[in-house]
């Protein structure tokens, strides 16, 4: 019985291939690392690597996807008083500090691919990223006194009034309202990250550093008026 045929063996093999690939990418660079080298380092056939990851890009995308639940939890765990964009900003910085190799890969090797939304894999990953952010923001929105107050960052007494002088008093009982609003905010919150990556990718490779991305992230989220 092969390792892949044992209970849990397939997942173990997949995890080993992914970990090995990320190590080689860090040592040699994404472009310089071949699928054959990854297979040899894992002591599996090249066909096995392709079975789990049909394209080399999938190895990086799989790592990024694996961080989505962590980003969701980091966003949800930010202090209640933080505005939504600030919560996302701080969560992203924490994620970068704990997983710097991922940001390094995205900036140095994958930036152009990430920004090219024509690829279905990239598009799906960005959509999943946004949905993870929305899940992290939803409890924050549901905990607000009203949707309007939360989005505008206003004190409860400053909520807009309707024609009859009645303040917006919708509550989290309408679950679809929170789902929609969290998705809107998540889509807006990811734009500074993509803008920072795009600006960094336009720089010479030697200047594409994580520190540079962090500085651009700080500037981008500040420009959102929520820093």
XYZ file of N, CA and C in Angstrom:
681
model
N 0.855 -1.206 0.000
C 0.000 0.000 0.000
C 0.881 1.243 0.000
N 0.651 2.123 -0.946
C 1.436 3.355 -1.018
C 0.971 4.345 0.019
N 1.802 5.375 0.244
C 1.443 6.408 1.214
C 0.126 7.070 0.839
N -0.072 7.341 -0.450
C -1.291 8.021 -0.894
C -2.528 7.158 -0.691
N -2.334 5.800 -0.599
C -3.476 4.914 -0.448
C -3.865 4.698 1.003
N -2.982 5.058 1.944
C -3.295 4.894 3.353
C -4.324 5.930 3.786
N -5.098 5.646 4.867
C -6.050 6.641 5.384
C -5.335 7.941 5.712
N -5.794 9.010 5.127
C -5.148 10.302 5.352
C -3.879 10.492 4.560
N -3.492 9.447 3.802
C -2.232 9.519 3.080
C -2.214 10.572 1.991
N -3.331 10.720 1.301
C -3.398 11.704 0.218
C -3.185 13.112 0.764
N -3.827 13.405 1.881
C -3.677 14.735 2.459
C -2.251 14.953 2.958
N -1.641 13.894 3.502
C -0.252 14.000 3.959
C 0.680 14.271 2.787
N 0.473 13.546 1.694
C 1.300 13.749 0.505
C 1.111 15.152 -0.050
N -0.116 15.600 -0.121
C -0.399 16.950 -0.616
C 0.288 18.002 0.249
N 0.186 17.863 1.561
C 0.793 18.835 2.477
C 2.316 18.829 2.343
N 2.897 17.635 2.159
C 4.353 17.538 2.022
C 4.819 18.189 0.724
N 4.081 17.968 -0.352
C 4.426 18.600 -1.629
C 4.349 20.121 -1.495
N 3.284 20.609 -0.875
C 3.105 22.052 -0.728
C 4.212 22.654 0.121
N 4.527 22.045 1.249
C 5.571 22.567 2.130
C 6.928 22.569 1.431
N 7.204 21.505 0.693
C 8.480 21.415 -0.024
C 8.566 22.472 -1.120
N 7.485 22.641 -1.847
C 7.467 23.632 -2.919
C 7.714 25.036 -2.370
N 7.054 25.375 -1.285
C 7.228 26.712 -0.703
C 8.663 26.907 -0.224
N 9.265 25.852 0.317
C 10.661 25.955 0.746
C 11.577 26.197 -0.451
N 11.363 25.459 -1.524
C 12.191 25.629 -2.715
C 11.961 26.987 -3.365
N 10.725 27.451 -3.373
C 10.457 28.779 -3.922
C 11.240 29.836 -3.152
N 11.278 29.682 -1.834
C 12.001 30.647 -1.014
C 13.496 30.589 -1.251
N 14.023 29.392 -1.509
C 15.457 29.216 -1.702
C 15.910 29.591 -3.109
N 15.117 29.222 -4.104
C 15.557 29.358 -5.492
C 14.755 30.379 -6.299
N 13.575 30.748 -5.781
C 12.686 31.604 -6.547
C 11.633 30.769 -7.253
N 10.502 31.368 -7.496
C 9.377 30.658 -8.096
C 9.698 30.205 -9.520
N 10.193 31.118 -10.337
C 10.440 30.798 -11.742
C 11.536 29.752 -11.899
N 12.550 29.788 -11.014
C 13.699 28.885 -11.152
C 13.409 27.485 -10.628
N 12.314 27.303 -9.940
C 11.969 25.994 -9.385
C 11.038 25.252 -10.335
N 11.387 24.018 -10.666
C 10.562 23.223 -11.578
C 9.735 22.203 -10.803
N 8.696 21.725 -11.436
C 7.874 20.692 -10.819
C 8.680 19.408 -10.620
N 9.620 19.131 -11.507
C 10.477 17.951 -11.359
C 11.329 18.075 -10.094
N 11.866 19.260 -9.842
C 12.670 19.466 -8.639
C 11.831 19.293 -7.372
N 10.607 19.760 -7.431
C 9.712 19.592 -6.282
C 9.440 18.108 -6.051
N 9.190 17.373 -7.139
C 8.931 15.941 -7.029
C 10.136 15.204 -6.463
N 11.322 15.530 -6.959
C 12.541 14.869 -6.483
C 12.759 15.136 -4.997
N 12.528 16.387 -4.583
C 12.734 16.735 -3.176
C 11.739 16.022 -2.271
N 10.553 15.727 -2.802
C 9.523 15.021 -2.038
C 9.631 13.506 -2.171
N 10.504 13.065 -3.055
C 10.665 11.641 -3.343
C 9.356 11.020 -3.840
N 8.719 11.755 -4.736
C 7.528 11.237 -5.421
C 7.737 11.476 -6.913
N 6.855 10.904 -7.717
C 6.969 11.119 -9.148
C 6.435 12.502 -9.519
N 6.912 13.000 -10.640
C 6.405 14.282 -11.127
C 4.904 14.192 -11.411
N 4.461 13.028 -11.853
C 3.043 12.826 -12.114
C 2.224 13.003 -10.829
N 2.783 12.561 -9.708
C 2.082 12.717 -8.428
C 1.919 14.192 -8.081
N 2.944 14.973 -8.311
C 2.854 16.403 -8.030
C 1.758 17.034 -8.873
N 1.734 16.692 -10.146
C 0.714 17.256 -11.036
C -0.693 16.777 -10.674
N -0.801 15.603 -10.078
C -2.109 15.101 -9.678
C -2.737 16.013 -8.613
N -1.901 16.500 -7.706
C -2.401 17.364 -6.637
C -2.429 18.831 -7.048
N -1.456 19.220 -7.874
C -1.340 20.629 -8.279
C -1.083 20.672 -9.784
N -2.144 20.782 -10.591
C -2.000 20.748 -12.053
C -1.098 21.840 -12.618
N -1.016 22.982 -11.930
C -0.161 24.077 -12.377
C 0.707 24.552 -11.212
N 1.875 25.067 -11.541
C 2.775 25.516 -10.479
C 2.157 26.658 -9.678
N 1.401 27.509 -10.351
C 0.718 28.596 -9.647
C -0.185 28.065 -8.541
N -0.756 26.871 -8.750
C -1.689 26.303 -7.773
C -1.030 26.088 -6.416
N 0.274 25.899 -6.405
C 0.981 25.696 -5.142
C 0.924 26.958 -4.275
N 1.118 28.108 -4.902
C 1.053 29.361 -4.157
C -0.395 29.688 -3.799
N -1.292 29.475 -4.748
C -2.704 29.748 -4.489
C -3.225 28.892 -3.339
N -2.767 27.653 -3.260
C -3.199 26.776 -2.177
C -2.740 27.316 -0.828
N -1.540 27.840 -0.780
C -1.039 28.417 0.475
C -1.845 29.653 0.859
N -2.137 30.498 -0.124
C -2.919 31.700 0.161
C -4.319 31.314 0.627
N -4.930 30.347 -0.043
C -6.265 29.890 0.367
C -6.247 29.361 1.798
N -5.168 28.696 2.156
C -5.069 28.156 3.504
C -5.025 29.226 4.577
N -4.679 30.455 4.193
C -4.596 31.551 5.157
C -5.911 32.312 5.288
N -6.873 32.035 4.417
C -8.134 32.778 4.450
C -8.867 32.604 5.781
N -8.988 31.374 6.322
C -9.649 31.248 7.630
C -8.932 32.025 8.730
N -7.594 32.063 8.672
C -6.848 32.822 9.672
C -7.123 34.309 9.540
N -7.147 34.818 8.301
C -7.452 36.231 8.093
C -8.861 36.552 8.576
N -9.801 35.650 8.303
C -11.174 35.836 8.780
C -11.204 35.979 10.304
N -10.499 35.073 10.997
C -10.513 35.091 12.460
C -9.782 36.315 13.006
N -8.685 36.706 12.354
C -7.958 37.896 12.797
C -8.818 39.149 12.650
N -9.560 39.220 11.545
C -10.450 40.370 11.316
C -11.566 40.395 12.356
N -12.176 39.246 12.573
C -13.273 39.174 13.544
C -12.791 39.468 14.964
N -11.525 39.164 15.241
C -11.003 39.333 16.590
C -10.449 40.713 16.899
N -10.471 41.610 15.934
C -9.997 42.969 16.192
C -10.928 43.671 17.186
N -10.430 44.693 17.901
C -11.255 45.386 18.895
C -12.555 45.908 18.294
N -13.668 45.805 19.026
C -14.976 46.215 18.503
C -15.031 47.671 18.058
N -14.220 48.524 18.677
C -14.288 49.945 18.338
C -13.636 50.305 17.020
N -12.868 49.397 16.426
C -12.205 49.700 15.161
C -13.208 49.724 14.015
N -13.000 50.637 13.099
C -13.824 50.670 11.900
C -13.466 49.482 11.005
N -14.367 49.096 10.118
C -14.142 47.892 9.311
C -12.827 47.892 8.531
N -12.510 48.989 7.831
C -11.290 49.002 7.035
C -10.048 48.926 7.915
N -10.090 49.576 9.074
C -8.962 49.507 9.994
C -8.771 48.085 10.495
N -9.870 47.400 10.794
C -9.786 46.014 11.261
C -9.125 45.131 10.206
N -9.510 45.300 8.944
C -8.912 44.514 7.867
C -7.433 44.847 7.718
N -7.127 46.120 7.762
C -5.737 46.584 7.636
C -4.861 45.949 8.709
N -5.290 46.025 9.959
C -4.501 45.478 11.057
C -4.406 43.952 10.967
N -5.488 43.319 10.532
C -5.468 41.868 10.382
C -4.470 41.449 9.301
N -4.444 42.174 8.200
C -3.491 41.874 7.130
C -2.049 42.047 7.601
N -1.792 43.076 8.380
C -0.434 43.294 8.880
C -0.015 42.165 9.821
N -0.941 41.716 10.671
C -0.640 40.600 11.560
C -0.364 39.336 10.763
N -1.168 39.104 9.720
C -0.977 37.930 8.874
C 0.371 37.980 8.181
N 0.759 39.144 7.732
C 2.050 39.280 7.063
C 3.201 39.009 8.035
N 3.048 39.443 9.272
C 4.100 39.247 10.265
C 4.271 37.771 10.618
N 3.172 37.033 10.624
C 3.243 35.620 10.990
C 3.560 34.715 9.798
N 3.306 35.194 8.579
C 3.570 34.404 7.372
C 4.277 35.271 6.326
N 5.453 35.794 6.643
C 6.134 36.710 5.713
C 6.519 36.055 4.396
N 6.717 34.723 4.384
C 7.131 34.058 3.146
C 6.049 34.138 2.078
N 4.783 34.181 2.510
C 3.695 34.244 1.540
C 3.680 35.599 0.847
N 3.774 36.670 1.638
C 3.803 38.003 1.043
C 5.023 38.154 0.143
N 6.139 37.573 0.552
C 7.333 37.634 -0.277
C 7.119 36.978 -1.632
N 6.456 35.823 -1.636
C 6.155 35.141 -2.894
C 5.235 35.974 -3.766
N 4.194 36.527 -3.155
C 3.229 37.308 -3.921
C 3.892 38.527 -4.551
N 4.755 39.170 -3.788
C 5.383 40.399 -4.268
C 6.462 40.109 -5.299
N 7.333 39.162 -4.971
C 8.495 38.922 -5.827
C 8.159 38.133 -7.085
N 7.314 37.128 -6.947
C 7.120 36.191 -8.043
C 5.712 36.126 -8.626
N 4.713 36.463 -7.817
C 3.334 36.196 -8.228
C 2.505 37.448 -8.436
N 3.098 38.597 -8.253
C 2.330 39.829 -8.335
C 1.598 40.000 -9.650
N 2.320 39.798 -10.752
C 1.695 39.961 -12.059
C 0.531 38.984 -12.245
N 0.719 37.741 -11.796
C -0.330 36.737 -11.950
C -1.544 37.074 -11.082
N -1.274 37.548 -9.867
C -2.371 37.877 -8.959
C -3.222 38.999 -9.523
N -2.584 39.955 -10.182
C -3.304 41.106 -10.709
C -3.966 40.805 -12.045
N -3.572 39.706 -12.681
C -4.200 39.297 -13.930
C -5.424 38.447 -13.596
N -6.587 39.084 -13.567
C -7.797 38.395 -13.145
C -8.403 37.527 -14.242
N -7.725 37.448 -15.382
C -8.277 36.653 -16.470
C -8.185 35.163 -16.180
N -7.210 34.780 -15.341
C -7.083 33.373 -15.002
C -8.172 32.950 -14.032
N -8.899 31.863 -14.326
C -9.997 31.450 -13.447
C -9.536 31.118 -12.043
N -8.327 30.544 -11.904
C -7.817 30.220 -10.579
C -7.601 31.460 -9.738
N -7.024 32.486 -10.343
C -6.788 33.736 -9.629
C -8.107 34.404 -9.264
N -9.038 34.396 -10.194
C -10.326 35.032 -9.936
C -11.035 34.350 -8.785
N -11.016 33.024 -8.775
C -11.660 32.294 -7.685
C -10.985 32.583 -6.355
N -9.654 32.665 -6.373
C -8.930 32.921 -5.140
C -9.284 34.290 -4.572
N -9.356 35.307 -5.445
C -9.708 36.656 -4.992
C -11.133 36.670 -4.443
N -12.024 35.949 -5.099
C -13.402 35.873 -4.611
C -13.461 35.201 -3.236
N -12.692 34.135 -3.060
C -12.663 33.454 -1.770
C -12.044 34.351 -0.702
N -11.042 35.115 -1.098
C -10.393 36.054 -0.186
C -11.410 37.086 0.300
N -12.183 37.630 -0.634
C -13.206 38.620 -0.277
C -14.271 38.008 0.626
N -14.662 36.772 0.324
C -15.694 36.124 1.134
C -15.179 35.867 2.548
N -13.898 35.524 2.673
C -13.324 35.342 4.003
C -13.321 36.634 4.790
N -12.977 37.740 4.125
C -13.027 39.041 4.786
C -14.455 39.391 5.199
N -15.409 39.096 4.312
C -16.809 39.385 4.625
C -17.255 38.607 5.859
N -16.836 37.342 5.944
C -17.181 36.534 7.116
C -16.578 37.132 8.387
N -15.371 37.681 8.267
C -14.729 38.288 9.429
C -15.360 39.608 9.832
N -15.912 40.323 8.856
C -16.530 41.621 9.138
C -17.969 41.491 9.629
N -18.637 40.398 9.284
C -20.070 40.279 9.568
C -20.416 40.421 11.046
N -19.693 39.763 11.968
C -20.024 39.949 13.388
C -19.859 41.397 13.836
N -18.900 42.096 13.242
C -18.678 43.503 13.595
C -19.877 44.351 13.163
N -20.408 44.061 11.999
C -21.563 44.807 11.525
C -22.812 44.460 12.337
N -22.981 43.185 12.620
C -24.161 42.759 13.367
C -24.156 43.316 14.780
N -22.969 43.645 15.299
C -22.883 44.185 16.646
C -23.110 45.674 16.712
N -23.243 46.316 15.541
C -23.478 47.762 15.526
C -24.927 48.061 15.893
N -25.178 49.282 16.345
C -26.531 49.662 16.720
C -27.452 49.678 15.509
N -26.961 50.164 14.367
C -27.710 50.111 13.113
C -26.719 50.003 11.983
N -27.120 49.446 10.826
C -26.210 49.371 9.690
C -25.687 50.732 9.275
N -26.531 51.748 9.218
C -26.105 53.065 8.763
C -25.073 53.655 9.707
N -25.316 53.519 11.007
C -24.380 54.051 11.990
C -23.025 53.387 11.845
N -23.027 52.061 11.664
C -21.762 51.344 11.552
C -20.992 51.768 10.315
N -21.629 51.810 9.187
C -20.924 52.101 7.942
C -20.378 53.518 7.915
N -21.132 54.463 8.463
C -20.695 55.850 8.423
C -19.804 56.206 9.596
N -19.721 55.320 10.597
C -18.911 55.591 11.760
C -19.479 56.708 12.606
N -20.816 56.840 12.647
C -21.462 57.922 13.368
C -21.915 57.474 14.747
N -21.987 58.391 15.716
C -22.631 58.062 16.975
C -24.082 57.723 16.709
N -24.686 56.935 17.605
C -26.061 56.478 17.384
C -27.025 57.635 17.191
N -26.809 58.732 17.876
C -27.722 59.866 17.771
C -27.621 60.605 16.465
N -26.572 60.303 15.671
C -26.372 61.018 14.414
C -26.851 60.225 13.205
N -27.531 59.110 13.427
C -28.010 58.324 12.288
C -28.986 59.150 11.468
N -28.933 59.017 10.131
C -29.830 59.784 9.268
C -31.293 59.505 9.598
N -32.142 60.518 9.362
C -33.569 60.381 9.599
C -34.311 60.282 8.279
N -35.457 59.610 8.322
C -36.275 59.557 7.122
C -37.202 60.767 7.077
N -38.132 60.778 6.142
C -38.991 61.948 5.957
C -39.855 62.237 7.175
N -40.047 61.222 8.037
C -40.898 61.399 9.205
C -40.081 61.647 10.476
N -38.746 61.813 10.305
C -37.915 62.068 11.464
C -37.559 60.806 12.233
N -37.812 59.638 11.639
C -37.514 58.379 12.310
C -36.115 57.917 11.916
N -35.288 57.610 12.908
C -33.923 57.179 12.615
C -33.922 55.739 12.114
N -32.896 55.425 11.292
C -32.770 54.078 10.735
C -32.578 53.102 11.889
N -33.540 52.229 12.112
C -33.488 51.332 13.261
C -33.477 49.870 12.852
N -33.024 49.567 11.621
C -32.949 48.169 11.207
C -31.959 47.425 12.094
N -32.221 46.187 12.357
C -31.359 45.401 13.227
C -30.786 44.226 12.469
N -29.974 43.457 13.178
C -29.333 42.294 12.559
C -30.305 41.153 12.322
N -31.591 41.347 12.634
C -32.564 40.298 12.377
C -32.671 40.002 10.885
N -32.390 40.985 10.062
C -32.399 40.774 8.621
C -31.006 40.298 8.211
N -30.795 38.980 8.255
C -29.455 38.453 8.013
C -28.917 38.798 6.645
N -29.798 38.873 5.631
C -29.334 39.170 4.280
C -28.728 40.571 4.217
N -29.210 41.482 5.047
C -28.674 42.835 5.067
C -27.214 42.824 5.479
N -26.897 42.052 6.516
C -25.511 41.987 6.977
C -24.624 41.277 5.968
N -25.148 40.239 5.316
C -24.364 39.535 4.309
C -23.999 40.486 3.175
N -24.985 41.233 2.697
C -24.736 42.164 1.597
C -23.736 43.237 2.010
N -23.946 43.840 3.172
C -23.072 44.928 3.608
C -21.647 44.440 3.865
N -21.520 43.263 4.423
C -20.176 42.746 4.673
C -19.443 42.468 3.365
N -20.173 42.012 2.351
C -19.536 41.761 1.056
C -19.129 43.062 0.374
N -19.951 44.087 0.511
C -19.599 45.391 -0.060
C -18.319 45.908 0.592
N -18.264 45.852 1.915
C -17.090 46.349 2.624
C -15.860 45.507 2.319
N -16.017 44.190 2.218
C -14.886 43.324 1.920
C -14.314 43.626 0.541
N -15.191 43.848 -0.445
C -14.730 44.174 -1.793
C -13.947 45.487 -1.795
N -14.430 46.453 -1.016
C -13.725 47.732 -0.931
C -12.425 47.580 -0.153
N -12.439 46.735 0.879
C -11.267 46.603 1.742
C -10.099 45.918 1.054
N -10.383 45.085 0.045
C -9.296 44.385 -0.632
C -8.621 45.270 -1.675
N -9.276 46.344 -2.094
C -8.719 47.188 -3.152
C -7.395 47.835 -2.755
N -7.193 48.297 -1.497
C -5.879 48.845 -1.154
C -4.767 47.805 -1.255
N -5.079 46.551 -0.889
C -4.076 45.491 -1.001
C -3.682 45.270 -2.452
N -4.667 45.187 -3.339
C -4.376 44.980 -4.758
C -3.639 46.180 -5.350
N -4.008 47.378 -4.899
C -3.323 48.587 -5.381
C -1.875 48.606 -4.927
N -1.632 48.205 -3.679
C -0.266 48.166 -3.164
C 0.563 47.142 -3.917
N -0.020 45.971 -4.183
C 0.695 44.950 -4.943
C 0.988 45.422 -6.360
N 0.013 46.079 -6.982
C 0.215 46.560 -8.343
C 1.352 47.571 -8.393
N 1.372 48.498 -7.448
C 2.441 49.501 -7.410
C 3.792 48.844 -7.182
N 3.824 47.845 -6.296
C 5.089 47.169 -6.001
C 5.580 46.372 -7.202
N 4.661 45.728 -7.911
C 5.039 44.926 -9.071
C 5.629 45.798 -10.179
N 5.240 47.048 -10.226
C 5.761 47.966 -11.237
C 7.192 48.407 -10.940
N 7.683 48.102 -9.734
C 9.047 48.456 -9.354
C 10.032 47.402 -9.866
N 11.321 47.739 -9.972
C 12.329 46.721 -10.288
C 12.279 45.606 -9.242
N 12.606 44.390 -9.642
C 12.494 43.233 -8.754
C 13.248 43.456 -7.447
N 14.415 44.071 -7.523
C 15.223 44.285 -6.321
C 14.528 45.176 -5.301
N 13.590 45.991 -5.753
C 12.884 46.906 -4.846
C 11.545 46.350 -4.378
N 11.203 45.161 -4.817
C 9.928 44.550 -4.424
C 10.101 43.847 -3.080
N 10.125 44.592 -2.043
C 10.344 44.037 -0.716
C 9.049 44.054 0.096
N 9.024 43.221 1.118
C 7.860 43.179 2.002
C 7.697 44.509 2.725
N 8.827 45.111 3.113
C 8.749 46.416 3.777
C 8.107 47.456 2.868
N 8.424 47.379 1.584
C 7.845 48.322 0.636
C 6.336 48.105 0.535
N 5.920 46.846 0.492
C 4.489 46.551 0.436
C 3.791 47.053 1.696
N 4.414 46.841 2.852
C 3.808 47.307 4.094
C 3.627 48.822 4.097
N 4.638 49.537 3.604
C 4.533 50.997 3.542
C 3.408 51.410 2.595
N 3.299 50.710 1.472
C 2.237 51.012 0.521
C 0.859 50.667 1.103
N 0.788 49.566 1.846
C -0.465 49.206 2.500
C -0.902 50.281 3.489
N 0.054 50.746 4.291
C -0.272 51.796 5.252
C -0.799 53.035 4.539
N -0.115 53.405 3.468
C -0.533 54.597 2.716
C -1.895 54.384 2.058
N -2.114 53.168 1.522
C -3.362 52.887 0.820
C -4.556 52.913 1.770
N -4.427 52.272 2.921
C -5.547 52.254 3.857
C -5.783 53.603 4.499
N -4.706 54.376 4.661
C -4.880 55.742 5.145
C -5.636 56.565 4.119
N -5.340 56.312 2.841
C -6.036 57.045 1.777
C -7.520 56.707 1.746
N -7.886 55.567 2.295
C -9.309 55.209 2.358
C -10.049 56.051 3.399
N -9.312 56.865 4.112
C -9.950 57.714 5.109
C -10.313 56.973 6.371
N -9.652 55.830 6.595
C -10.022 55.035 7.765
C -8.789 54.600 8.545
N -7.711 55.341 8.399
C -6.475 54.942 9.064
C -6.359 55.473 10.449
